[in-house]
PDB file of C-alpha atoms and ligand atoms in Angstrom:
ATOM      1  CA  MET A  19     116.299  73.104  47.361  1.00 57.00           C
ATOM      2  CA  THR A  20     118.854  75.102  45.364  1.00 76.00           C
ATOM      3  CA  GLU A  21     119.458  78.710  46.328  1.00 91.00           C
ATOM      4  CA  LYS A  22     117.805  81.307  44.076  1.00 97.00           C
ATOM      5  CA  PRO A  23     120.277  83.365  41.999  1.00 98.00           C
ATOM      6  CA  CYS A  24     121.074  86.746  43.499  1.00 98.00           C
ATOM      7  CA  ILE A  25     120.363  89.814  41.346  1.00 98.00           C
ATOM      8  CA  LEU A  26     121.817  93.232  42.035  1.00 98.00           C
ATOM      9  CA  VAL A  27     119.230  95.822  40.980  1.00 98.00           C
ATOM     10  CA  THR A  28     120.868  99.204  40.664  1.00 98.00           C
ATOM     11  CA  ARG A  29     117.717 101.361  40.592  1.00 96.00           C
ATOM     12  CA  LYS A  30     114.214 101.236  42.038  1.00 96.00           C
ATOM     13  CA  LEU A  31     111.885  99.182  39.820  1.00 97.00           C
ATOM     14  CA  PRO A  32     108.144  99.521  39.132  1.00 97.00           C
ATOM     15  CA  ASP A  33     106.121  97.492  41.696  1.00 97.00           C
ATOM     16  CA  ASP A  34     104.879  94.820  39.269  1.00 98.00           C
ATOM     17  CA  VAL A  35     108.400  94.259  37.958  1.00 98.00           C
ATOM     18  CA  MET A  36     109.836  93.998  41.457  1.00 98.00           C
ATOM     19  CA  ALA A  37     107.082  91.557  42.461  1.00 98.00           C
ATOM     20  CA  ARG A  38     107.922  89.221  39.568  1.00 98.00           C
ATOM     21  CA  LEU A  39     111.672  89.560  40.068  1.00 98.00           C
ATOM     22  CA  SER A  40     111.490  88.851  43.805  1.00 98.00           C
ATOM     23  CA  ALA A  41     109.364  85.763  43.188  1.00 98.00           C
ATOM     24  CA  GLY A  42     112.188  84.138  41.228  1.00 98.00           C
ATOM     25  CA  TYR A  43     115.353  85.633  42.662  1.00 98.00           C
ATOM     26  CA  ASN A  44     117.073  86.967  45.743  1.00 98.00           C
ATOM     27  CA  VAL A  45     117.259  90.690  45.084  1.00 98.00           C
ATOM     28  CA  ILE A  46     119.734  93.273  46.319  1.00 98.00           C
ATOM     29  CA  GLU A  47     117.668  96.448  46.061  1.00 96.00           C
ATOM     30  CA  ASN A  48     118.604 100.097  45.808  1.00 94.00           C
ATOM     31  CA  GLU A  49     115.837 101.439  47.984  1.00 84.00           C
ATOM     32  CA  ASN A  50     116.693 105.145  47.852  1.00 90.00           C
ATOM     33  CA  ASP A  51     117.129 104.995  44.034  1.00 94.00           C
ATOM     34  CA  GLU A  52     120.340 107.073  44.017  1.00 93.00           C
ATOM     35  CA  THR A  53     122.737 106.350  41.150  1.00 93.00           C
ATOM     36  CA  LEU A  54     125.408 104.129  42.683  1.00 95.00           C
ATOM     37  CA  SER A  55     129.015 105.286  42.617  1.00 95.00           C
ATOM     38  CA  THR A  56     131.443 102.977  40.852  1.00 95.00           C
ATOM     39  CA  LYS A  57     132.831 101.897  44.220  1.00 96.00           C
ATOM     40  CA  GLU A  58     129.366 101.146  45.602  1.00 95.00           C
ATOM     41  CA  LEU A  59     128.361  99.311  42.421  1.00 97.00           C
ATOM     42  CA  ILE A  60     131.395  97.028  42.579  1.00 97.00           C
ATOM     43  CA  SER A  61     130.985  96.438  46.291  1.00 97.00           C
ATOM     44  CA  ARG A  62     127.255  95.564  46.011  1.00 96.00           C
ATOM     45  CA  ALA A  63     127.956  93.295  43.046  1.00 98.00           C
ATOM     46  CA  SER A  64     130.338  91.175  45.121  1.00 97.00           C
ATOM     47  CA  SER A  65     127.547  88.849  46.262  1.00 96.00           C
ATOM     48  CA  ALA A  66     125.495  88.959  43.014  1.00 98.00           C
ATOM     49  CA  ASP A  67     125.101  86.404  40.229  1.00 98.00           C
ATOM     50  CA  ALA A  68     123.728  88.955  37.732  1.00 98.00           C
ATOM     51  CA  ILE A  69     122.953  92.660  37.500  1.00 98.00           C
ATOM     52  CA  LEU A  70     119.811  94.454  36.390  1.00 98.00           C
ATOM     53  CA  CYS A  71     121.125  97.942  35.708  1.00 98.00           C
ATOM     54  CA  GLY A  72     119.845 101.166  34.188  1.00 97.00           C
ATOM     55  CA  PRO A  73     121.213 103.535  31.548  1.00 97.00           C
ATOM     56  CA  THR A  74     122.783 105.752  34.221  1.00 95.00           C
ATOM     57  CA  ASP A  75     125.140 103.029  35.474  1.00 97.00           C
ATOM     58  CA  LEU A  76     128.549 103.082  33.877  1.00 97.00           C
ATOM     59  CA  PHE A  77     130.021  99.676  33.069  1.00 98.00           C
ATOM     60  CA  ASN A  78     133.393 100.546  31.608  1.00 98.00           C
ATOM     61  CA  LYS A  79     136.323  98.141  31.392  1.00 98.00           C
ATOM     62  CA  GLU A  80     137.554  99.085  34.852  1.00 97.00           C
ATOM     63  CA  VAL A  81     134.200  98.248  36.455  1.00 98.00           C
ATOM     64  CA  LEU A  82     133.628  95.106  34.396  1.00 98.00           C
ATOM     65  CA  ASN A  83     137.087  93.767  35.282  1.00 98.00           C
ATOM     66  CA  GLN A  84     136.272  94.090  38.989  1.00 98.00           C
ATOM     67  CA  LEU A  85     133.007  92.163  38.965  1.00 98.00           C
ATOM     68  CA  PRO A  86     133.101  88.763  40.669  1.00 97.00           C
ATOM     69  CA  ASP A  87     134.091  85.822  38.485  1.00 97.00           C
ATOM     70  CA  ARG A  88     130.739  84.086  38.834  1.00 97.00           C
ATOM     71  CA  LEU A  89     128.788  87.145  37.577  1.00 98.00           C
ATOM     72  CA  LYS A  90     128.210  86.450  33.895  1.00 98.00           C
ATOM     73  CA  MET A  91     124.989  88.339  33.045  1.00 98.00           C
ATOM     74  CA  ILE A  92     124.000  92.016  32.936  1.00 98.00           C
ATOM     75  CA  THR A  93     120.634  93.112  31.637  1.00 98.00           C
ATOM     76  CA  THR A  94     119.970  96.811  31.220  1.00 98.00           C
ATOM     77  CA  PHE A  95     116.599  98.486  31.747  1.00 98.00           C
ATOM     78  CA  SER A  96     116.998 100.381  28.468  1.00 98.00           C
ATOM     79  CA  VAL A  97     117.299  99.845  24.758  1.00 98.00           C
ATOM     80  CA  GLY A  98     120.436 102.024  24.625  1.00 98.00           C
ATOM     81  CA  TYR A  99     123.644 100.433  25.876  1.00 98.00           C
ATOM     82  CA  ASP A 100     126.239 103.155  25.395  1.00 98.00           C
ATOM     83  CA  HIS A 101     126.881 102.948  29.165  1.00 98.00           C
ATOM     84  CA  ILE A 102     128.342  99.454  28.756  1.00 98.00           C
ATOM     85  CA  ASP A 103     131.709  98.640  27.197  1.00 98.00           C
ATOM     86  CA  VAL A 104     130.367  95.692  25.192  1.00 98.00           C
ATOM     87  CA  PRO A 105     133.735  94.251  24.033  1.00 98.00           C
ATOM     88  CA  ALA A 106     135.065  94.448  27.612  1.00 98.00           C
ATOM     89  CA  ALA A 107     131.967  92.617  28.893  1.00 98.00           C
ATOM     90  CA  PHE A 108     132.458  89.874  26.322  1.00 98.00           C
ATOM     91  CA  GLU A 109     136.145  89.604  27.213  1.00 98.00           C
ATOM     92  CA  ASN A 110     134.980  88.903  30.773  1.00 98.00           C
ATOM     93  CA  GLY A 111     132.542  86.264  29.495  1.00 98.00           C
ATOM     94  CA  ILE A 112     129.546  88.399  30.509  1.00 98.00           C
ATOM     95  CA  GLN A 113     126.360  88.128  28.447  1.00 98.00           C
ATOM     96  CA  LEU A 114     124.342  91.301  27.949  1.00 98.00           C
ATOM     97  CA  GLY A 115     120.636  91.917  27.441  1.00 98.00           C
ATOM     98  CA  ASN A 116     118.485  94.999  26.823  1.00 98.00           C
ATOM     99  CA  THR A 117     114.844  95.950  26.236  1.00 98.00           C
ATOM    100  CA  PRO A 118     114.166  96.721  22.546  1.00 98.00           C
ATOM    101  CA  ASP A 119     110.735  97.129  20.888  1.00 98.00           C
ATOM    102  CA  VAL A 120     108.588  97.806  23.937  1.00 98.00           C
ATOM    103  CA  LEU A 121     109.632 101.447  24.232  1.00 98.00           C
ATOM    104  CA  THR A 122     109.441 102.304  20.543  1.00 98.00           C
ATOM    105  CA  ASP A 123     105.974 103.868  20.617  1.00 98.00           C
ATOM    106  CA  ALA A 124     106.404 105.742  23.891  1.00 98.00           C
ATOM    107  CA  THR A 125     109.707 107.237  22.723  1.00 98.00           C
ATOM    108  CA  ALA A 126     108.343 108.162  19.307  1.00 98.00           C
ATOM    109  CA  ASP A 127     105.418 109.907  21.033  1.00 98.00           C
ATOM    110  CA  ILE A 128     107.888 112.006  23.006  1.00 99.00           C
ATOM    111  CA  ALA A 129     109.810 112.847  19.817  1.00 99.00           C
ATOM    112  CA  LEU A 130     106.597 114.288  18.371  1.00 98.00           C
ATOM    113  CA  LEU A 131     105.905 116.080  21.638  1.00 98.00           C
ATOM    114  CA  CYS A 132     109.387 117.638  21.434  1.00 99.00           C
ATOM    115  CA  LEU A 133     108.917 118.514  17.767  1.00 99.00           C
ATOM    116  CA  LEU A 134     105.554 120.168  18.348  1.00 98.00           C
ATOM    117  CA  GLY A 135     106.558 121.665  21.692  1.00 98.00           C
ATOM    118  CA  ALA A 136     109.565 123.339  20.096  1.00 98.00           C
ATOM    119  CA  ALA A 137     107.747 124.422  16.931  1.00 98.00           C
ATOM    120  CA  ARG A 138     104.786 125.902  18.785  1.00 98.00           C
ATOM    121  CA  MET A 139     106.586 127.581  21.710  1.00 97.00           C
ATOM    122  CA  ALA A 140     104.835 125.309  24.191  1.00 97.00           C
ATOM    123  CA  HIS A 141     107.263 126.014  27.021  1.00 96.00           C
ATOM    124  CA  SER A 142     107.485 129.792  26.784  1.00 95.00           C
ATOM    125  CA  SER A 143     103.760 130.314  26.194  1.00 97.00           C
ATOM    126  CA  ALA A 144     102.757 127.995  29.053  1.00 97.00           C
ATOM    127  CA  MET A 145     105.248 129.694  31.378  1.00 96.00           C
ATOM    128  CA  ALA A 146     103.905 133.133  30.459  1.00 97.00           C
ATOM    129  CA  LEU A 147     100.423 131.935  31.404  1.00 98.00           C
ATOM    130  CA  ARG A 148     101.469 130.316  34.687  1.00 98.00           C
ATOM    131  CA  GLU A 149     103.547 133.313  35.711  1.00 97.00           C
ATOM    132  CA  GLY A 150     100.705 135.778  35.081  1.00 98.00           C
ATOM    133  CA  ARG A 151     102.460 137.391  32.104  1.00 97.00           C
ATOM    134  CA  TRP A 152      99.676 136.603  29.583  1.00 97.00           C
ATOM    135  CA  GLN A 153      97.495 139.687  29.375  1.00 96.00           C
ATOM    136  CA  LYS A 154      95.455 139.179  26.211  1.00 97.00           C
ATOM    137  CA  TRP A 155      95.061 137.173  23.003  1.00 97.00           C
ATOM    138  CA  ALA A 156      97.032 138.853  20.218  1.00 97.00           C
ATOM    139  CA  THR A 157      97.753 138.128  16.576  1.00 98.00           C
ATOM    140  CA  THR A 158     101.488 138.524  16.968  1.00 97.00           C
ATOM    141  CA  GLN A 159     102.375 136.672  20.147  1.00 96.00           C
ATOM    142  CA  PHE A 160     103.785 133.165  20.611  1.00 96.00           C
ATOM    143  CA  LEU A 161     104.213 132.752  16.880  1.00 97.00           C
ATOM    144  CA  GLY A 162     105.569 129.316  16.193  1.00 97.00           C
ATOM    145  CA  ILE A 163     106.609 127.412  13.119  1.00 98.00           C
ATOM    146  CA  HIS A 164     104.104 125.641  10.885  1.00 98.00           C
ATOM    147  CA  VAL A 165     104.643 121.873  10.874  1.00 98.00           C
ATOM    148  CA  SER A 166     102.306 120.493   8.191  1.00 98.00           C
ATOM    149  CA  GLY A 167     103.925 120.002   4.807  1.00 98.00           C
ATOM    150  CA  LYS A 168     107.458 120.558   6.109  1.00 98.00           C
ATOM    151  CA  ARG A 169     110.399 118.204   5.596  1.00 98.00           C
ATOM    152  CA  LEU A 170     111.416 116.031   8.539  1.00 98.00           C
ATOM    153  CA  GLY A 171     114.948 114.652   8.404  1.00 98.00           C
ATOM    154  CA  ILE A 172     115.486 111.587  10.571  1.00 98.00           C
ATOM    155  CA  LEU A 173     118.971 110.462  11.554  1.00 98.00           C
ATOM    156  CA  GLY A 174     118.734 106.736  12.298  1.00 98.00           C
ATOM    157  CA  MET A 175     115.831 104.881  10.718  1.00 98.00           C
ATOM    158  CA  GLY A 176     115.647 101.993  13.177  1.00 97.00           C
ATOM    159  CA  ARG A 177     112.512 101.039  15.091  1.00 97.00           C
ATOM    160  CA  ILE A 178     112.150 104.414  16.829  1.00 98.00           C
ATOM    161  CA  GLY A 179     113.076 106.463  13.746  1.00 98.00           C
ATOM    162  CA  GLN A 180     110.416 104.618  11.741  1.00 98.00           C
ATOM    163  CA  ALA A 181     107.802 105.142  14.457  1.00 98.00           C
ATOM    164  CA  VAL A 182     108.641 108.862  14.483  1.00 98.00           C
ATOM    165  CA  ALA A 183     108.289 108.940  10.685  1.00 98.00           C
ATOM    166  CA  ARG A 184     104.857 107.254  10.793  1.00 97.00           C
ATOM    167  CA  ARG A 185     103.595 109.723  13.357  1.00 98.00           C
ATOM    168  CA  ALA A 186     104.995 112.656  11.371  1.00 98.00           C
ATOM    169  CA  ARG A 187     103.157 111.412   8.290  1.00 97.00           C
ATOM    170  CA  GLY A 188      99.979 112.114  10.261  1.00 97.00           C
ATOM    171  CA  PHE A 189     101.104 115.745  10.237  1.00 97.00           C
ATOM    172  CA  ASP A 190     101.630 115.630   6.470  1.00 97.00           C
ATOM    173  CA  MET A 191     105.377 115.929   6.833  1.00 98.00           C
ATOM    174  CA  GLU A 192     107.686 114.798   4.026  1.00 98.00           C
ATOM    175  CA  ILE A 193     110.057 112.165   5.393  1.00 98.00           C
ATOM    176  CA  HIS A 194     113.789 112.197   4.662  1.00 98.00           C
ATOM    177  CA  TYR A 195     116.325 110.020   6.443  1.00 98.00           C
ATOM    178  CA  HIS A 196     119.925 108.951   6.708  1.00 98.00           C
ATOM    179  CA  ASN A 197     120.829 105.494   7.887  1.00 97.00           C
ATOM    180  CA  ARG A 198     123.661 103.046   7.330  1.00 95.00           C
ATOM    181  CA  ASN A 199     121.541 101.463   4.564  1.00 95.00           C
ATOM    182  CA  PRO A 200     118.260 102.387   2.902  1.00 96.00           C
ATOM    183  CA  VAL A 201     115.291 100.854   4.692  1.00 96.00           C
ATOM    184  CA  THR A 202     113.290  98.781   2.242  1.00 91.00           C
ATOM    185  CA  ASP A 203     110.735  97.074   4.452  1.00 91.00           C
ATOM    186  CA  ALA A 204     109.307  99.951   6.515  1.00 90.00           C
ATOM    187  CA  ARG A 205     105.519  99.646   6.493  1.00 88.00           C
ATOM    188  CA  GLY A 206     103.851 102.808   5.192  1.00 89.00           C
ATOM    189  CA  LEU A 207     107.159 104.596   4.568  1.00 95.00           C
ATOM    190  CA  GLU A 208     107.844 103.454   1.022  1.00 93.00           C
ATOM    191  CA  ASP A 209     108.136 107.038  -0.218  1.00 94.00           C
ATOM    192  CA  ALA A 210     110.513 108.189   2.525  1.00 97.00           C
ATOM    193  CA  ILE A 211     113.567 109.749   0.862  1.00 98.00           C
ATOM    194  CA  TYR A 212     116.944 108.163   1.625  1.00 98.00           C
ATOM    195  CA  HIS A 213     120.078 110.326   1.867  1.00 98.00           C
ATOM    196  CA  ASP A 214     123.390 108.556   1.635  1.00 97.00           C
ATOM    197  CA  SER A 215     125.129 111.169   3.787  1.00 98.00           C
ATOM    198  CA  LEU A 216     124.326 113.161   6.908  1.00 98.00           C
ATOM    199  CA  GLU A 217     125.342 116.325   5.067  1.00 98.00           C
ATOM    200  CA  SER A 218     122.762 115.752   2.352  1.00 98.00           C
ATOM    201  CA  LEU A 219     120.044 115.004   4.933  1.00 98.00           C
ATOM    202  CA  LEU A 220     120.825 118.126   6.945  1.00 98.00           C
ATOM    203  CA  GLY A 221     120.473 120.319   3.867  1.00 98.00           C
ATOM    204  CA  GLN A 222     116.899 119.063   3.365  1.00 98.00           C
ATOM    205  CA  SER A 223     115.680 119.093   6.973  1.00 98.00           C
ATOM    206  CA  ASP A 224     113.280 121.822   8.089  1.00 98.00           C
ATOM    207  CA  PHE A 225     112.947 119.647  11.183  1.00 99.00           C
ATOM    208  CA  PHE A 226     115.784 117.323  12.163  1.00 99.00           C
ATOM    209  CA  SER A 227     115.175 114.423  14.527  1.00 99.00           C
ATOM    210  CA  ILE A 228     118.006 112.410  16.092  1.00 99.00           C
ATOM    211  CA  ASN A 229     117.111 108.747  16.503  1.00 98.00           C
ATOM    212  CA  CYS A 230     120.462 106.969  16.333  1.00 98.00           C
ATOM    213  CA  GLY A 231     122.522 105.433  19.120  1.00 97.00           C
ATOM    214  CA  LEU A 232     125.449 107.092  20.879  1.00 98.00           C
ATOM    215  CA  SER A 233     128.870 105.789  19.884  1.00 97.00           C
ATOM    216  CA  GLU A 234     132.344 107.162  19.203  1.00 97.00           C
ATOM    217  CA  GLN A 235     131.101 107.919  15.682  1.00 97.00           C
ATOM    218  CA  THR A 236     128.003 109.861  16.787  1.00 98.00           C
ATOM    219  CA  PHE A 237     129.488 111.757  19.774  1.00 98.00           C
ATOM    220  CA  HIS A 238     129.058 115.499  18.992  1.00 98.00           C
ATOM    221  CA  LEU A 239     127.971 114.646  15.465  1.00 98.00           C
ATOM    222  CA  ILE A 240     125.738 117.681  15.672  1.00 98.00           C
ATOM    223  CA  ASN A 241     128.173 120.531  16.201  1.00 98.00           C
ATOM    224  CA  ASP A 242     128.888 124.035  14.859  1.00 98.00           C
ATOM    225  CA  LYS A 243     129.748 122.692  11.420  1.00 98.00           C
ATOM    226  CA  THR A 244     126.828 120.298  10.956  1.00 98.00           C
ATOM    227  CA  ILE A 245     124.308 122.739  12.435  1.00 98.00           C
ATOM    228  CA  ASP A 246     125.433 125.170   9.751  1.00 98.00           C
ATOM    229  CA  LEU A 247     124.278 122.718   7.075  1.00 98.00           C
ATOM    230  CA  LEU A 248     120.648 122.878   8.228  1.00 98.00           C
ATOM    231  CA  PRO A 249     118.340 125.387   6.549  1.00 98.00           C
ATOM    232  CA  LYS A 250     118.243 128.669   8.484  1.00 98.00           C
ATOM    233  CA  GLY A 251     115.440 128.518  11.045  1.00 98.00           C
ATOM    234  CA  ALA A 252     115.378 124.718  11.249  1.00 98.00           C
ATOM    235  CA  VAL A 253     114.171 122.894  14.373  1.00 99.00           C
ATOM    236  CA  ILE A 254     116.289 120.207  16.080  1.00 99.00           C
ATOM    237  CA  VAL A 255     114.764 117.343  18.060  1.00 99.00           C
ATOM    238  CA  ASN A 256     116.770 114.878  20.166  1.00 99.00           C
ATOM    239  CA  THR A 257     115.198 111.909  21.933  1.00 98.00           C
ATOM    240  CA  ALA A 258     118.209 109.597  21.535  1.00 98.00           C
ATOM    241  CA  ARG A 259     121.247 110.496  23.652  1.00 98.00           C
ATOM    242  CA  GLY A 260     122.396 113.940  24.780  1.00 98.00           C
ATOM    243  CA  PRO A 261     126.075 113.774  23.784  1.00 98.00           C
ATOM    244  CA  ILE A 262     125.174 113.350  20.092  1.00 98.00           C
ATOM    245  CA  ILE A 263     124.710 117.126  20.176  1.00 98.00           C
ATOM    246  CA  ASP A 264     127.440 119.509  21.268  1.00 98.00           C
ATOM    247  CA  ASP A 265     125.292 121.551  23.676  1.00 98.00           C
ATOM    248  CA  THR A 266     127.478 124.647  23.413  1.00 98.00           C
ATOM    249  CA  ALA A 267     127.028 124.678  19.635  1.00 98.00           C
ATOM    250  CA  LEU A 268     123.262 124.265  19.937  1.00 98.00           C
ATOM    251  CA  ILE A 269     122.973 126.956  22.606  1.00 98.00           C
ATOM    252  CA  ASN A 270     124.845 129.398  20.346  1.00 98.00           C
ATOM    253  CA  ALA A 271     122.675 128.484  17.364  1.00 98.00           C
ATOM    254  CA  LEU A 272     119.460 128.922  19.395  1.00 98.00           C
ATOM    255  CA  LYS A 273     120.691 132.262  20.736  1.00 98.00           C
ATOM    256  CA  SER A 274     121.543 133.610  17.310  1.00 98.00           C
ATOM    257  CA  GLY A 275     118.323 132.313  15.709  1.00 97.00           C
ATOM    258  CA  ARG A 276     120.321 130.196  13.249  1.00 98.00           C
ATOM    259  CA  ILE A 277     118.240 127.359  14.703  1.00 98.00           C
ATOM    260  CA  ALA A 278     114.680 128.498  15.373  1.00 98.00           C
ATOM    261  CA  ALA A 279     113.922 126.067  18.186  1.00 98.00           C
ATOM    262  CA  ALA A 280     114.953 122.782  19.753  1.00 98.00           C
ATOM    263  CA  GLY A 281     112.989 120.036  21.459  1.00 98.00           C
ATOM    264  CA  LEU A 282     115.171 117.860  23.668  1.00 99.00           C
ATOM    265  CA  ASP A 283     114.324 114.891  25.839  1.00 98.00           C
ATOM    266  CA  VAL A 284     118.031 114.255  26.395  1.00 98.00           C
ATOM    267  CA  PHE A 285     121.074 116.482  26.816  1.00 98.00           C
ATOM    268  CA  GLU A 286     124.714 116.300  27.792  1.00 98.00           C
ATOM    269  CA  ASN A 287     125.677 115.610  31.415  1.00 98.00           C
ATOM    270  CA  GLU A 288     122.198 114.582  32.550  1.00 98.00           C
ATOM    271  CA  PRO A 289     120.710 115.389  34.980  1.00 97.00           C
ATOM    272  CA  THR A 290     122.479 118.780  34.948  1.00 98.00           C
ATOM    273  CA  LEU A 291     121.143 121.016  32.202  1.00 98.00           C
ATOM    274  CA  ASN A 292     123.780 123.335  30.742  1.00 98.00           C
ATOM    275  CA  PRO A 293     122.934 126.742  32.317  1.00 98.00           C
ATOM    276  CA  GLY A 294     123.281 128.297  28.858  1.00 98.00           C
ATOM    277  CA  TYR A 295     119.951 126.681  27.945  1.00 98.00           C
ATOM    278  CA  LEU A 296     118.006 128.175  30.837  1.00 97.00           C
ATOM    279  CA  PRO A 297     117.176 131.637  29.461  1.00 96.00           C
ATOM    280  CA  LEU A 298     116.292 130.341  25.991  1.00 97.00           C
ATOM    281  CA  GLU A 299     112.611 130.776  25.144  1.00 96.00           C
ATOM    282  CA  ASN A 300     113.015 128.676  22.006  1.00 97.00           C
ATOM    283  CA  LEU A 301     113.938 125.530  23.905  1.00 98.00           C
ATOM    284  CA  PHE A 302     111.432 122.837  24.857  1.00 98.00           C
ATOM    285  CA  VAL A 303     113.239 120.452  27.166  1.00 98.00           C
ATOM    286  CA  LEU A 304     112.176 117.373  29.102  1.00 98.00           C
ATOM    287  CA  PRO A 305     114.001 115.195  31.662  1.00 98.00           C
ATOM    288  CA  HIS A 306     114.619 112.015  29.608  1.00 98.00           C
ATOM    289  CA  ILE A 307     111.034 110.713  29.798  1.00 98.00           C
ATOM    290  CA  GLY A 308     110.943 108.958  26.402  1.00 98.00           C
ATOM    291  CA  SER A 309     109.973 105.576  27.826  1.00 98.00           C
ATOM    292  CA  ALA A 310     108.208 106.879  30.922  1.00 98.00           C
ATOM    293  CA  THR A 311     104.746 105.338  30.785  1.00 98.00           C
ATOM    294  CA  ILE A 312     103.806 102.697  33.329  1.00 98.00           C
ATOM    295  CA  GLU A 313     102.933 100.237  30.559  1.00 98.00           C
ATOM    296  CA  THR A 314     106.294 100.738  28.882  1.00 98.00           C
ATOM    297  CA  ARG A 315     108.351 100.660  32.063  1.00 98.00           C
ATOM    298  CA  ASN A 316     106.605  97.441  33.166  1.00 98.00           C
ATOM    299  CA  ALA A 317     107.251  95.908  29.753  1.00 98.00           C
ATOM    300  CA  MET A 318     110.922  96.957  29.934  1.00 98.00           C
ATOM    301  CA  GLY A 319     111.256  95.400  33.364  1.00 98.00           C
ATOM    302  CA  PHE A 320     109.606  92.170  32.222  1.00 98.00           C
ATOM    303  CA  LYS A 321     112.030  92.002  29.283  1.00 98.00           C
ATOM    304  CA  CYS A 322     114.915  92.271  31.738  1.00 98.00           C
ATOM    305  CA  ILE A 323     113.444  89.392  33.753  1.00 98.00           C
ATOM    306  CA  ASP A 324     112.926  87.337  30.565  1.00 98.00           C
ATOM    307  CA  ASN A 325     116.634  87.846  29.859  1.00 98.00           C
ATOM    308  CA  LEU A 326     117.561  86.710  33.371  1.00 98.00           C
ATOM    309  CA  ASP A 327     115.183  83.736  33.306  1.00 98.00           C
ATOM    310  CA  ALA A 328     116.650  82.522  30.024  1.00 98.00           C
ATOM    311  CA  PHE A 329     120.215  83.013  31.232  1.00 98.00           C
ATOM    312  CA  PHE A 330     119.661  81.076  34.454  1.00 98.00           C
ATOM    313  CA  SER A 331     117.894  78.284  32.521  1.00 98.00           C
ATOM    314  CA  ASN A 332     120.897  78.018  30.186  1.00 98.00           C
ATOM    315  CA  LYS A 333     118.789  79.164  27.230  1.00 98.00           C
ATOM    316  CA  PRO A 334     119.680  81.864  24.680  1.00 98.00           C
ATOM    317  CA  ILE A 335     118.609  85.229  26.072  1.00 98.00           C
ATOM    318  CA  PRO A 336     115.675  86.701  24.105  1.00 98.00           C
ATOM    319  CA  ASN A 337     117.033  90.270  23.863  1.00 98.00           C
ATOM    320  CA  PRO A 338     120.804  89.950  23.576  1.00 98.00           C
ATOM    321  CA  ILE A 339     123.157  92.863  22.999  1.00 98.00           C
ATOM    322  CA  THR A 340     125.598  91.862  20.299  1.00 96.00           C
ATOM    323  CA  LEU A 341     128.652  93.512  18.797  1.00 89.00           C
TER     324      LEU A 341
HETATM  325  C1  DGY B   6     116.631 103.739  26.657  1.00 94.75           C
HETATM  326  O1  DGY B   6     115.940 102.732  26.838  1.00 94.75           O
HETATM  327  O2  DGY B   6     117.729 103.699  26.124  1.00 94.75           O
HETATM  328  C2  DGY B   6     116.060 105.018  27.128  1.00 94.75           C
HETATM  329  O3  DGY B   6     116.866 106.088  26.908  1.00 94.75           O
HETATM  330  C3  DGY B   6     115.627 104.926  28.567  1.00 94.75           C
HETATM  331  O4  DGY B   6     114.369 105.487  28.557  1.00 94.75           O
END
């Protein structure tokens, strides 16, 4: 009988995913679920044939160059792959897989939660209640921003951006977007308004939702200058990747009221929230839970296993990352 391939799993997996993975492979687990240091990652990978990693594991050129020669497959438990140097992986002959589609709805739900949570002061009002500071109903307290009928600007009209747009239509929002190209085949979004520049989109966005990937081009794309192009009192939502926003610029804009509120599921330097955010009542912030439903996380894990199964059967992987 041939030996089962050995998979290094960098993070704890949901039970059903682990059960299926262990049935087909020898698994090197990370039982305490701590993010592995680069040294630890390379050392654990020395006996592995493939890696099932997460979005918190950094695979830069230096790491990829030190993986064993036989290791030619990495599948990430995420749709985003900004943590992997894709050209460097390909130079090392490593194939890459990810988990698109299955987290679209869950992530779009969280974008709407962030949008509504920010607009309607969900955090500060709930905290006032829990901390015994709510004394009475009043006509002038916890006054948020009306959502219905407002313009929602979406940066990145891929699967998640479109799912956000469809949900926002349920709130009678007018959809604007900027994308590399206009989207012509988006079901139910035929009247969404395309902007050929970020600047133009920002100028029309009462609410601005970030749904693009992180890259050199999008790092700190939302900064002092671009924030200034939004209408005064706009709301910013980010469920994509933290470093797309310059946190210092957003903190200043929230403090001054230039930006009325922000709803963030992601932020720079996760898991450490910039202390400048902490006193801000107009911030609704979550700990990167976009895909965190058991159904979604199982589906993401199964996609990773589908990628591994195909790779070890010498078939094309179903969810490849490409350049
Ligand atoms: C992803 O898949 O990229 C998410 O950020 C993880 O939830």
